[in-house]
């Protein structure tokens, strides 16, 4: 496994691979890797010749300084996991290597940036677009693999690729979950024992909402039930629970299965903010 920290070095290496006809797969991450990340590497290994993983805690996408500071960092463990998974190339740059000067670009994603995560985390998707566009420019992948755990992020990245007219296929991959249903996340390790136990309520309410839909409940009744359940547990603070059109993220008031409804949730468990979603 080759590990690069300098932009010009990984560019030279990948240019050489590309000139030999190798297809490049790319998995951007912020490290503190888990099986969810490794599943993306596995897709990249299956579908391309060279798998590149970046590990970079991108400061411009954190709107909460405390969240950035407490974000887990464990590069050595990450490298061991990536080597074990068969990843061929890792890019592990310092912040100055990616942002030698402040990135003043402003992206515009319309509704995608105004709802859900976009509304609650101002500037978040702009930061994501900044870093991903820089990484795409460095790696120039044929395919890039993203987890549908970050449902809205995948939509933003697809829109970014469309706006910048990049010839990169964005592959959306399934959510990996712990045995009790909690979506894997680097932030899960920040939960206390009690919070970690309580966190299973997130996939539980998503599953319940699906059952209620099957039984004919309205969107309004489902939303109210989810809010009531979470309000009862003092460890929780619900940020949002929305049922949206799966292709536009417009909030739905009435069912329309042609719109591929998806339930999206964000809530604080203690101080830690977790997100999850379920495509009905
Ligand atoms: P992160 O390191 O959290 O920025 O995530 C890097 C990539 O891994 C993103 O495309 C995430 O959507 C994806 N990812 C995170 N958690 C999971 C999961 N539980 N299952 C599948 N992909 C995931």
PDB file of C-alpha atoms and ligand atoms in Angstrom:
ATOM      1  CA  UNK A   1       0.000   0.000   0.000  1.00  0.00           C
ATOM      2  CA  UNK A   2       1.417   3.388  -0.995  1.00  0.00           C
ATOM      3  CA  UNK A   3       0.869   6.279   1.387  1.00  0.00           C
ATOM      4  CA  UNK A   4       1.207   9.853   0.136  1.00  0.00           C
ATOM      5  CA  UNK A   5       1.036  13.123   2.021  1.00  0.00           C
ATOM      6  CA  UNK A   6       2.036  15.477  -0.816  1.00  0.00           C
ATOM      7  CA  UNK A   7      -0.258  16.465  -3.630  1.00  0.00           C
ATOM      8  CA  UNK A   8       2.388  16.444  -6.402  1.00  0.00           C
ATOM      9  CA  UNK A   9       3.589  12.970  -5.386  1.00  0.00           C
ATOM     10  CA  UNK A  10       0.208  11.255  -5.506  1.00  0.00           C
ATOM     11  CA  UNK A  11      -0.615  13.115  -8.737  1.00  0.00           C
ATOM     12  CA  UNK A  12       2.591  11.847 -10.385  1.00  0.00           C
ATOM     13  CA  UNK A  13       1.923   8.286  -9.215  1.00  0.00           C
ATOM     14  CA  UNK A  14      -1.706   8.261 -10.399  1.00  0.00           C
ATOM     15  CA  UNK A  15      -0.848   9.934 -13.724  1.00  0.00           C
ATOM     16  CA  UNK A  16       1.543   7.071 -14.344  1.00  0.00           C
ATOM     17  CA  UNK A  17      -1.104   4.463 -13.430  1.00  0.00           C
ATOM     18  CA  UNK A  18      -3.677   6.193 -15.641  1.00  0.00           C
ATOM     19  CA  UNK A  19      -1.287   6.229 -18.598  1.00  0.00           C
ATOM     20  CA  UNK A  20      -1.023   2.454 -18.194  1.00  0.00           C
ATOM     21  CA  UNK A  21      -4.787   2.215 -18.623  1.00  0.00           C
ATOM     22  CA  UNK A  22      -5.666   1.682 -14.965  1.00  0.00           C
ATOM     23  CA  UNK A  23      -9.145   2.752 -13.831  1.00  0.00           C
ATOM     24  CA  UNK A  24      -9.065   4.677 -10.578  1.00  0.00           C
ATOM     25  CA  UNK A  25     -11.596   4.316  -7.776  1.00  0.00           C
ATOM     26  CA  UNK A  26     -11.736   6.883  -4.985  1.00  0.00           C
ATOM     27  CA  UNK A  27     -13.123   6.757  -1.439  1.00  0.00           C
ATOM     28  CA  UNK A  28     -12.861  10.065   0.442  1.00  0.00           C
ATOM     29  CA  UNK A  29     -13.066   9.771   4.239  1.00  0.00           C
ATOM     30  CA  UNK A  30     -12.332  11.700   7.412  1.00  0.00           C
ATOM     31  CA  UNK A  31     -10.646   8.675   9.025  1.00  0.00           C
ATOM     32  CA  UNK A  32     -11.482   6.857  12.274  1.00  0.00           C
ATOM     33  CA  UNK A  33     -12.414   4.109   9.881  1.00  0.00           C
ATOM     34  CA  UNK A  34     -14.997   1.393  10.459  1.00  0.00           C
ATOM     35  CA  UNK A  35     -16.577  -1.411   8.439  1.00  0.00           C
ATOM     36  CA  UNK A  36     -18.790   1.109   6.628  1.00  0.00           C
ATOM     37  CA  UNK A  37     -15.726   2.816   5.149  1.00  0.00           C
ATOM     38  CA  UNK A  38     -14.134  -0.543   4.350  1.00  0.00           C
ATOM     39  CA  UNK A  39     -17.263  -1.582   2.455  1.00  0.00           C
ATOM     40  CA  UNK A  40     -16.705   1.408   0.153  1.00  0.00           C
ATOM     41  CA  UNK A  41     -13.097   0.285  -0.368  1.00  0.00           C
ATOM     42  CA  UNK A  42     -14.416  -3.193  -1.221  1.00  0.00           C
ATOM     43  CA  UNK A  43     -16.708  -1.705  -3.897  1.00  0.00           C
ATOM     44  CA  UNK A  44     -13.797   0.313  -5.283  1.00  0.00           C
ATOM     45  CA  UNK A  45     -11.626  -2.823  -5.394  1.00  0.00           C
ATOM     46  CA  UNK A  46     -14.357  -4.742  -7.222  1.00  0.00           C
ATOM     47  CA  UNK A  47     -15.152  -2.037  -9.746  1.00  0.00           C
ATOM     48  CA  UNK A  48     -11.810  -0.365 -10.498  1.00  0.00           C
ATOM     49  CA  UNK A  49      -8.117  -1.277 -10.834  1.00  0.00           C
ATOM     50  CA  UNK A  50      -6.583   1.086  -8.277  1.00  0.00           C
ATOM     51  CA  UNK A  51      -8.374   2.036  -5.051  1.00  0.00           C
ATOM     52  CA  UNK A  52      -7.440   5.362  -3.524  1.00  0.00           C
ATOM     53  CA  UNK A  53      -8.624   6.320  -0.037  1.00  0.00           C
ATOM     54  CA  UNK A  54      -8.133   9.802   1.383  1.00  0.00           C
ATOM     55  CA  UNK A  55      -8.114  10.515   5.089  1.00  0.00           C
ATOM     56  CA  UNK A  56      -8.617  14.191   5.815  1.00  0.00           C
ATOM     57  CA  UNK A  57     -10.625  15.888   8.544  1.00  0.00           C
ATOM     58  CA  UNK A  58     -11.773  18.832   6.458  1.00  0.00           C
ATOM     59  CA  UNK A  59     -12.000  21.966   8.606  1.00  0.00           C
ATOM     60  CA  UNK A  60     -14.152  23.895   6.113  1.00  0.00           C
ATOM     61  CA  UNK A  61     -17.125  21.533   6.467  1.00  0.00           C
ATOM     62  CA  UNK A  62     -17.386  21.838  10.254  1.00  0.00           C
ATOM     63  CA  UNK A  63     -19.711  24.597  11.329  1.00  0.00           C
ATOM     64  CA  UNK A  64     -19.228  23.612  14.983  1.00  0.00           C
ATOM     65  CA  UNK A  65     -15.671  24.116  16.276  1.00  0.00           C
ATOM     66  CA  UNK A  66     -16.145  21.706  19.185  1.00  0.00           C
ATOM     67  CA  UNK A  67     -17.237  19.007  16.731  1.00  0.00           C
ATOM     68  CA  UNK A  68     -14.046  19.548  14.680  1.00  0.00           C
ATOM     69  CA  UNK A  69     -11.842  19.446  17.780  1.00  0.00           C
ATOM     70  CA  UNK A  70     -13.349  16.291  19.217  1.00  0.00           C
ATOM     71  CA  UNK A  71     -13.534  14.469  15.866  1.00  0.00           C
ATOM     72  CA  UNK A  72     -11.590  11.203  16.371  1.00  0.00           C
ATOM     73  CA  UNK A  73      -8.179  10.920  14.697  1.00  0.00           C
ATOM     74  CA  UNK A  74      -6.273   7.618  14.560  1.00  0.00           C
ATOM     75  CA  UNK A  75      -4.230   7.511  11.335  1.00  0.00           C
ATOM     76  CA  UNK A  76      -2.075   4.534  12.303  1.00  0.00           C
ATOM     77  CA  UNK A  77      -5.020   2.293  13.030  1.00  0.00           C
ATOM     78  CA  UNK A  78      -6.699   3.528   9.830  1.00  0.00           C
ATOM     79  CA  UNK A  79      -3.631   2.664   7.744  1.00  0.00           C
ATOM     80  CA  UNK A  80      -3.516  -0.855   9.215  1.00  0.00           C
ATOM     81  CA  UNK A  81      -7.202  -1.370   8.391  1.00  0.00           C
ATOM     82  CA  UNK A  82      -6.759  -0.092   4.840  1.00  0.00           C
ATOM     83  CA  UNK A  83      -3.720  -2.312   4.243  1.00  0.00           C
ATOM     84  CA  UNK A  84      -5.673  -5.305   5.551  1.00  0.00           C
ATOM     85  CA  UNK A  85      -8.591  -4.427   3.249  1.00  0.00           C
ATOM     86  CA  UNK A  86      -6.287  -4.419   0.206  1.00  0.00           C
ATOM     87  CA  UNK A  87      -6.461  -0.680  -0.502  1.00  0.00           C
ATOM     88  CA  UNK A  88      -3.608   0.254  -2.842  1.00  0.00           C
ATOM     89  CA  UNK A  89      -3.186   3.998  -2.301  1.00  0.00           C
ATOM     90  CA  UNK A  90      -3.814   6.294   0.678  1.00  0.00           C
ATOM     91  CA  UNK A  91      -3.674  10.089   0.629  1.00  0.00           C
ATOM     92  CA  UNK A  92      -3.143  11.598   4.061  1.00  0.00           C
ATOM     93  CA  UNK A  93      -2.413  15.299   3.588  1.00  0.00           C
ATOM     94  CA  UNK A  94      -2.014  18.081   6.141  1.00  0.00           C
ATOM     95  CA  UNK A  95      -4.530  20.936   6.028  1.00  0.00           C
ATOM     96  CA  UNK A  96      -1.931  23.290   4.418  1.00  0.00           C
ATOM     97  CA  UNK A  97      -1.378  20.844   1.571  1.00  0.00           C
ATOM     98  CA  UNK A  98      -5.059  21.031   0.594  1.00  0.00           C
ATOM     99  CA  UNK A  99      -5.649  24.687   1.464  1.00  0.00           C
ATOM    100  CA  UNK A 100      -2.367  26.561   0.870  1.00  0.00           C
ATOM    101  CA  UNK A 101      -4.580  29.645   0.944  1.00  0.00           C
ATOM    102  CA  UNK A 102      -8.173  30.125   2.134  1.00  0.00           C
ATOM    103  CA  UNK A 103     -10.718  28.614  -0.247  1.00  0.00           C
ATOM    104  CA  UNK A 104     -13.111  31.439  -1.061  1.00  0.00           C
ATOM    105  CA  UNK A 105     -15.243  29.511  -3.553  1.00  0.00           C
ATOM    106  CA  UNK A 106     -18.988  29.540  -2.959  1.00  0.00           C
ATOM    107  CA  UNK A 107     -21.085  26.752  -4.390  1.00  0.00           C
ATOM    108  CA  UNK A 108     -24.813  26.845  -4.848  1.00  0.00           C
ATOM    109  CA  UNK A 109     -26.949  23.730  -4.659  1.00  0.00           C
ATOM    110  CA  UNK A 110     -30.429  25.252  -4.474  1.00  0.00           C
ATOM    111  CA  UNK A 111     -32.920  23.336  -2.338  1.00  0.00           C
ATOM    112  CA  UNK A 112     -30.334  20.630  -1.609  1.00  0.00           C
ATOM    113  CA  UNK A 113     -28.387  23.149   0.440  1.00  0.00           C
ATOM    114  CA  UNK A 114     -31.406  24.726   2.106  1.00  0.00           C
ATOM    115  CA  UNK A 115     -33.085  21.746   3.761  1.00  0.00           C
ATOM    116  CA  UNK A 116     -32.159  19.166   6.435  1.00  0.00           C
ATOM    117  CA  UNK A 117     -28.351  19.182   6.947  1.00  0.00           C
ATOM    118  CA  UNK A 118     -28.022  22.270   4.736  1.00  0.00           C
ATOM    119  CA  UNK A 119     -30.386  24.260   6.957  1.00  0.00           C
ATOM    120  CA  UNK A 120     -28.984  23.013  10.278  1.00  0.00           C
ATOM    121  CA  UNK A 121     -25.294  23.199   9.363  1.00  0.00           C
ATOM    122  CA  UNK A 122     -24.772  26.447   7.423  1.00  0.00           C
ATOM    123  CA  UNK A 123     -21.734  26.221   5.139  1.00  0.00           C
ATOM    124  CA  UNK A 124     -21.374  22.468   5.637  1.00  0.00           C
ATOM    125  CA  UNK A 125     -22.047  21.426   2.046  1.00  0.00           C
ATOM    126  CA  UNK A 126     -20.017  24.323   0.724  1.00  0.00           C
ATOM    127  CA  UNK A 127     -17.064  22.929   2.685  1.00  0.00           C
ATOM    128  CA  UNK A 128     -17.793  19.416   1.434  1.00  0.00           C
ATOM    129  CA  UNK A 129     -17.891  20.716  -2.153  1.00  0.00           C
ATOM    130  CA  UNK A 130     -14.623  22.603  -1.653  1.00  0.00           C
ATOM    131  CA  UNK A 131     -12.709  19.594  -0.382  1.00  0.00           C
ATOM    132  CA  UNK A 132     -14.269  17.018  -2.714  1.00  0.00           C
ATOM    133  CA  UNK A 133     -13.635  19.195  -5.781  1.00  0.00           C
ATOM    134  CA  UNK A 134      -9.985  19.597  -4.742  1.00  0.00           C
ATOM    135  CA  UNK A 135      -9.629  15.841  -4.156  1.00  0.00           C
ATOM    136  CA  UNK A 136     -11.326  15.063  -7.478  1.00  0.00           C
ATOM    137  CA  UNK A 137      -8.821  17.380  -9.147  1.00  0.00           C
ATOM    138  CA  UNK A 138      -5.898  15.590  -7.494  1.00  0.00           C
ATOM    139  CA  UNK A 139      -7.088  11.983  -7.854  1.00  0.00           C
ATOM    140  CA  UNK A 140      -9.068  12.357 -11.104  1.00  0.00           C
ATOM    141  CA  UNK A 141     -10.986   9.149 -10.367  1.00  0.00           C
ATOM    142  CA  UNK A 142     -13.102   7.282 -12.882  1.00  0.00           C
ATOM    143  CA  UNK A 143     -15.495   6.358 -10.074  1.00  0.00           C
ATOM    144  CA  UNK A 144     -15.953   7.736  -6.579  1.00  0.00           C
ATOM    145  CA  UNK A 145     -17.751   5.779  -3.864  1.00  0.00           C
ATOM    146  CA  UNK A 146     -19.935   7.418  -1.221  1.00  0.00           C
ATOM    147  CA  UNK A 147     -22.130   5.979   1.530  1.00  0.00           C
ATOM    148  CA  UNK A 148     -25.888   6.533   1.391  1.00  0.00           C
ATOM    149  CA  UNK A 149     -25.729   7.026   5.169  1.00  0.00           C
ATOM    150  CA  UNK A 150     -25.011  10.613   4.099  1.00  0.00           C
ATOM    151  CA  UNK A 151     -27.962  10.620   1.711  1.00  0.00           C
ATOM    152  CA  UNK A 152     -28.038  14.369   1.126  1.00  0.00           C
ATOM    153  CA  UNK A 153     -24.258  14.476   0.661  1.00  0.00           C
ATOM    154  CA  UNK A 154     -24.468  11.965  -2.208  1.00  0.00           C
ATOM    155  CA  UNK A 155     -27.036  14.214  -3.891  1.00  0.00           C
ATOM    156  CA  UNK A 156     -24.834  17.275  -3.388  1.00  0.00           C
ATOM    157  CA  UNK A 157     -21.803  15.442  -4.836  1.00  0.00           C
ATOM    158  CA  UNK A 158     -23.790  14.339  -7.890  1.00  0.00           C
ATOM    159  CA  UNK A 159     -24.903  17.936  -8.393  1.00  0.00           C
ATOM    160  CA  UNK A 160     -21.297  19.143  -7.950  1.00  0.00           C
ATOM    161  CA  UNK A 161     -20.103  16.719 -10.637  1.00  0.00           C
ATOM    162  CA  UNK A 162     -22.892  17.910 -12.936  1.00  0.00           C
ATOM    163  CA  UNK A 163     -22.120  21.595 -12.371  1.00  0.00           C
ATOM    164  CA  UNK A 164     -18.351  21.166 -12.849  1.00  0.00           C
ATOM    165  CA  UNK A 165     -18.952  18.819 -15.810  1.00  0.00           C
ATOM    166  CA  UNK A 166     -16.583  16.219 -14.410  1.00  0.00           C
ATOM    167  CA  UNK A 167     -16.332  12.824 -16.018  1.00  0.00           C
ATOM    168  CA  UNK A 168     -16.629  10.932 -12.707  1.00  0.00           C
ATOM    169  CA  UNK A 169     -19.227   8.300 -11.905  1.00  0.00           C
ATOM    170  CA  UNK A 170     -20.625   8.704  -8.391  1.00  0.00           C
ATOM    171  CA  UNK A 171     -21.511   5.354  -6.849  1.00  0.00           C
ATOM    172  CA  UNK A 172     -23.916   5.421  -3.903  1.00  0.00           C
ATOM    173  CA  UNK A 173     -23.314   2.452  -1.550  1.00  0.00           C
ATOM    174  CA  UNK A 174     -25.568   0.911   1.136  1.00  0.00           C
ATOM    175  CA  UNK A 175     -25.469   1.852   4.824  1.00  0.00           C
ATOM    176  CA  UNK A 176     -23.552  -0.574   7.039  1.00  0.00           C
ATOM    177  CA  UNK A 177     -25.067  -1.065  10.486  1.00  0.00           C
ATOM    178  CA  UNK A 178     -23.988  -2.486  13.836  1.00  0.00           C
ATOM    179  CA  UNK A 179     -25.690  -5.699  14.958  1.00  0.00           C
ATOM    180  CA  UNK A 180     -28.297  -3.682  16.891  1.00  0.00           C
ATOM    181  CA  UNK A 181     -29.125  -1.572  13.834  1.00  0.00           C
ATOM    182  CA  UNK A 182     -27.215   1.627  14.636  1.00  0.00           C
ATOM    183  CA  UNK A 183     -25.638   3.010  11.451  1.00  0.00           C
ATOM    184  CA  UNK A 184     -21.849   2.777  11.710  1.00  0.00           C
ATOM    185  CA  UNK A 185     -20.249   6.175  12.211  1.00  0.00           C
ATOM    186  CA  UNK A 186     -16.896   7.488  13.406  1.00  0.00           C
ATOM    187  CA  UNK A 187     -18.875   9.571  15.894  1.00  0.00           C
ATOM    188  CA  UNK A 188     -20.342   6.469  17.581  1.00  0.00           C
ATOM    189  CA  UNK A 189     -17.086   5.988  19.498  1.00  0.00           C
ATOM    190  CA  UNK A 190     -17.667   9.370  21.171  1.00  0.00           C
ATOM    191  CA  UNK A 191     -20.865   8.112  22.841  1.00  0.00           C
ATOM    192  CA  UNK A 192     -20.848   7.054  26.501  1.00  0.00           C
ATOM    193  CA  UNK A 193     -22.000   3.506  27.268  1.00  0.00           C
ATOM    194  CA  UNK A 194     -25.510   4.676  28.144  1.00  0.00           C
ATOM    195  CA  UNK A 195     -25.730   6.900  25.058  1.00  0.00           C
ATOM    196  CA  UNK A 196     -24.517   4.098  22.807  1.00  0.00           C
ATOM    197  CA  UNK A 197     -27.253   1.808  24.156  1.00  0.00           C
ATOM    198  CA  UNK A 198     -29.884   4.503  23.757  1.00  0.00           C
ATOM    199  CA  UNK A 199     -28.737   5.300  20.194  1.00  0.00           C
ATOM    200  CA  UNK A 200     -30.468   2.192  18.810  1.00  0.00           C
ATOM    201  CA  UNK A 201     -33.671   4.171  19.137  1.00  0.00           C
ATOM    202  CA  UNK A 202     -32.678   5.954  15.898  1.00  0.00           C
ATOM    203  CA  UNK A 203     -32.883   2.886  13.617  1.00  0.00           C
ATOM    204  CA  UNK A 204     -35.821   1.683  15.717  1.00  0.00           C
ATOM    205  CA  UNK A 205     -37.935   4.778  15.012  1.00  0.00           C
ATOM    206  CA  UNK A 206     -36.995   4.603  11.325  1.00  0.00           C
ATOM    207  CA  UNK A 207     -38.149   0.969  11.191  1.00  0.00           C
ATOM    208  CA  UNK A 208     -41.298   1.877  13.090  1.00  0.00           C
ATOM    209  CA  UNK A 209     -42.052   4.670  10.627  1.00  0.00           C
ATOM    210  CA  UNK A 210     -41.832   2.193   7.774  1.00  0.00           C
ATOM    211  CA  UNK A 211     -44.242  -0.190   9.535  1.00  0.00           C
ATOM    212  CA  UNK A 212     -46.647   2.665  10.140  1.00  0.00           C
ATOM    213  CA  UNK A 213     -46.496   3.591   6.450  1.00  0.00           C
ATOM    214  CA  UNK A 214     -47.235  -0.013   5.466  1.00  0.00           C
ATOM    215  CA  UNK A 215     -50.263   0.067   7.774  1.00  0.00           C
ATOM    216  CA  UNK A 216     -51.526   3.229   6.087  1.00  0.00           C
ATOM    217  CA  UNK A 217     -50.531   5.993   8.534  1.00  0.00           C
ATOM    218  CA  UNK A 218     -50.243   9.530   7.205  1.00  0.00           C
ATOM    219  CA  UNK A 219     -46.921  11.365   7.115  1.00  0.00           C
ATOM    220  CA  UNK A 220     -48.196  13.815   9.749  1.00  0.00           C
ATOM    221  CA  UNK A 221     -49.090  11.018  12.170  1.00  0.00           C
ATOM    222  CA  UNK A 222     -45.766   9.256  11.619  1.00  0.00           C
ATOM    223  CA  UNK A 223     -43.802  12.467  12.259  1.00  0.00           C
ATOM    224  CA  UNK A 224     -45.764  13.121  15.439  1.00  0.00           C
ATOM    225  CA  UNK A 225     -45.182   9.570  16.704  1.00  0.00           C
ATOM    226  CA  UNK A 226     -41.438   9.785  16.097  1.00  0.00           C
ATOM    227  CA  UNK A 227     -41.247  13.151  17.869  1.00  0.00           C
ATOM    228  CA  UNK A 228     -43.262  11.805  20.823  1.00  0.00           C
ATOM    229  CA  UNK A 229     -41.053   8.747  21.247  1.00  0.00           C
ATOM    230  CA  UNK A 230     -37.804  10.721  21.155  1.00  0.00           C
ATOM    231  CA  UNK A 231     -39.167  13.456  23.435  1.00  0.00           C
ATOM    232  CA  UNK A 232     -39.678  10.847  26.163  1.00  0.00           C
ATOM    233  CA  UNK A 233     -35.960   9.997  26.361  1.00  0.00           C
ATOM    234  CA  UNK A 234     -33.897  12.701  28.137  1.00  0.00           C
ATOM    235  CA  UNK A 235     -30.705  11.624  26.324  1.00  0.00           C
ATOM    236  CA  UNK A 236     -32.209  12.711  23.004  1.00  0.00           C
ATOM    237  CA  UNK A 237     -32.734  16.014  21.293  1.00  0.00           C
ATOM    238  CA  UNK A 238     -34.336  15.593  17.901  1.00  0.00           C
ATOM    239  CA  UNK A 239     -32.949  17.966  15.266  1.00  0.00           C
ATOM    240  CA  UNK A 240     -35.237  16.836  12.459  1.00  0.00           C
ATOM    241  CA  UNK A 241     -37.252  13.922  11.193  1.00  0.00           C
ATOM    242  CA  UNK A 242     -38.550  14.438   7.671  1.00  0.00           C
ATOM    243  CA  UNK A 243     -40.065  12.305   4.977  1.00  0.00           C
ATOM    244  CA  UNK A 244     -38.861  13.645   1.653  1.00  0.00           C
ATOM    245  CA  UNK A 245     -39.004  13.082  -2.060  1.00  0.00           C
ATOM    246  CA  UNK A 246     -35.974  10.836  -2.590  1.00  0.00           C
ATOM    247  CA  UNK A 247     -34.913  12.629  -5.740  1.00  0.00           C
ATOM    248  CA  UNK A 248     -35.340  16.284  -4.782  1.00  0.00           C
ATOM    249  CA  UNK A 249     -35.386  16.193  -0.942  1.00  0.00           C
ATOM    250  CA  UNK A 250     -38.546  18.279  -0.966  1.00  0.00           C
ATOM    251  CA  UNK A 251     -40.516  17.497   2.221  1.00  0.00           C
ATOM    252  CA  UNK A 252     -43.618  15.401   1.490  1.00  0.00           C
ATOM    253  CA  UNK A 253     -47.021  16.030   3.064  1.00  0.00           C
ATOM    254  CA  UNK A 254     -48.828  13.160   1.398  1.00  0.00           C
ATOM    255  CA  UNK A 255     -47.605   9.817   0.151  1.00  0.00           C
ATOM    256  CA  UNK A 256     -46.464   9.471  -3.435  1.00  0.00           C
ATOM    257  CA  UNK A 257     -44.492   6.264  -3.916  1.00  0.00           C
ATOM    258  CA  UNK A 258     -43.364   7.433  -7.368  1.00  0.00           C
ATOM    259  CA  UNK A 259     -41.320  10.098  -5.529  1.00  0.00           C
ATOM    260  CA  UNK A 260     -39.252   7.330  -3.828  1.00  0.00           C
ATOM    261  CA  UNK A 261     -39.917   8.572  -0.262  1.00  0.00           C
ATOM    262  CA  UNK A 262     -37.033   8.565   2.180  1.00  0.00           C
ATOM    263  CA  UNK A 263     -37.113   9.253   5.919  1.00  0.00           C
ATOM    264  CA  UNK A 264     -34.177  11.303   7.184  1.00  0.00           C
ATOM    265  CA  UNK A 265     -33.341  11.890  10.818  1.00  0.00           C
ATOM    266  CA  UNK A 266     -30.756  13.857  12.777  1.00  0.00           C
ATOM    267  CA  UNK A 267     -30.605  13.931  16.538  1.00  0.00           C
ATOM    268  CA  UNK A 268     -28.304  14.633  19.389  1.00  0.00           C
ATOM    269  CA  UNK A 269     -27.607  11.752  21.719  1.00  0.00           C
ATOM    270  CA  UNK A 270     -26.000  13.622  24.593  1.00  0.00           C
ATOM    271  CA  UNK A 271     -23.601  16.037  22.831  1.00  0.00           C
ATOM    272  CA  UNK A 272     -23.088  13.865  19.766  1.00  0.00           C
ATOM    273  CA  UNK A 273     -25.119  14.518  16.646  1.00  0.00           C
ATOM    274  CA  UNK A 274     -26.013  11.413  14.639  1.00  0.00           C
ATOM    275  CA  UNK A 275     -27.799  11.093  11.294  1.00  0.00           C
ATOM    276  CA  UNK A 276     -29.510   8.186   9.599  1.00  0.00           C
ATOM    277  CA  UNK A 277     -32.064   7.521   6.885  1.00  0.00           C
ATOM    278  CA  UNK A 278     -34.313   4.851   5.468  1.00  0.00           C
ATOM    279  CA  UNK A 279     -35.554   4.572   1.895  1.00  0.00           C
ATOM    280  CA  UNK A 280     -39.082   3.176   2.140  1.00  0.00           C
TER     281      UNK A 280
HETATM  282  P1  LIG B   1     -16.805  10.128   6.766  1.00  0.00           P
HETATM  283  O1  LIG B   1     -15.462   9.600   7.140  1.00  0.00           O
HETATM  284  O2  LIG B   1     -17.805  10.077   7.860  1.00  0.00           O
HETATM  285  O3  LIG B   1     -16.727  11.460   6.070  1.00  0.00           O
HETATM  286  O4  LIG B   1     -17.383   9.112   5.687  1.00  0.00           O
HETATM  287  C1  LIG B   1     -16.655   8.798   4.521  1.00  0.00           C
HETATM  288  C2  LIG B   1     -17.554   8.021   3.607  1.00  0.00           C
HETATM  289  O5  LIG B   1     -17.982   6.829   4.256  1.00  0.00           O
HETATM  290  C3  LIG B   1     -18.819   8.790   3.220  1.00  0.00           C
HETATM  291  O6  LIG B   1     -19.132   8.533   1.852  1.00  0.00           O
HETATM  292  C4  LIG B   1     -19.855   8.178   4.129  1.00  0.00           C
HETATM  293  O7  LIG B   1     -21.170   8.267   3.618  1.00  0.00           O
HETATM  294  C5  LIG B   1     -19.381   6.745   4.187  1.00  0.00           C
HETATM  295  N1  LIG B   1     -19.947   6.070   5.357  1.00  0.00           N
HETATM  296  C6  LIG B   1     -19.943   6.517   6.636  1.00  0.00           C
HETATM  297  N2  LIG B   1     -20.615   5.671   7.441  1.00  0.00           N
HETATM  298  C7  LIG B   1     -21.058   4.678   6.638  1.00  0.00           C
HETATM  299  C8  LIG B   1     -21.842   3.499   6.859  1.00  0.00           C
HETATM  300  N3  LIG B   1     -22.304   3.191   8.074  1.00  0.00           N
HETATM  301  N4  LIG B   1     -22.115   2.697   5.818  1.00  0.00           N
HETATM  302  C9  LIG B   1     -21.665   3.022   4.571  1.00  0.00           C
HETATM  303  N5  LIG B   1     -20.919   4.109   4.288  1.00  0.00           N
HETATM  304  C10 LIG B   1     -20.630   4.928   5.308  1.00  0.00           C
END
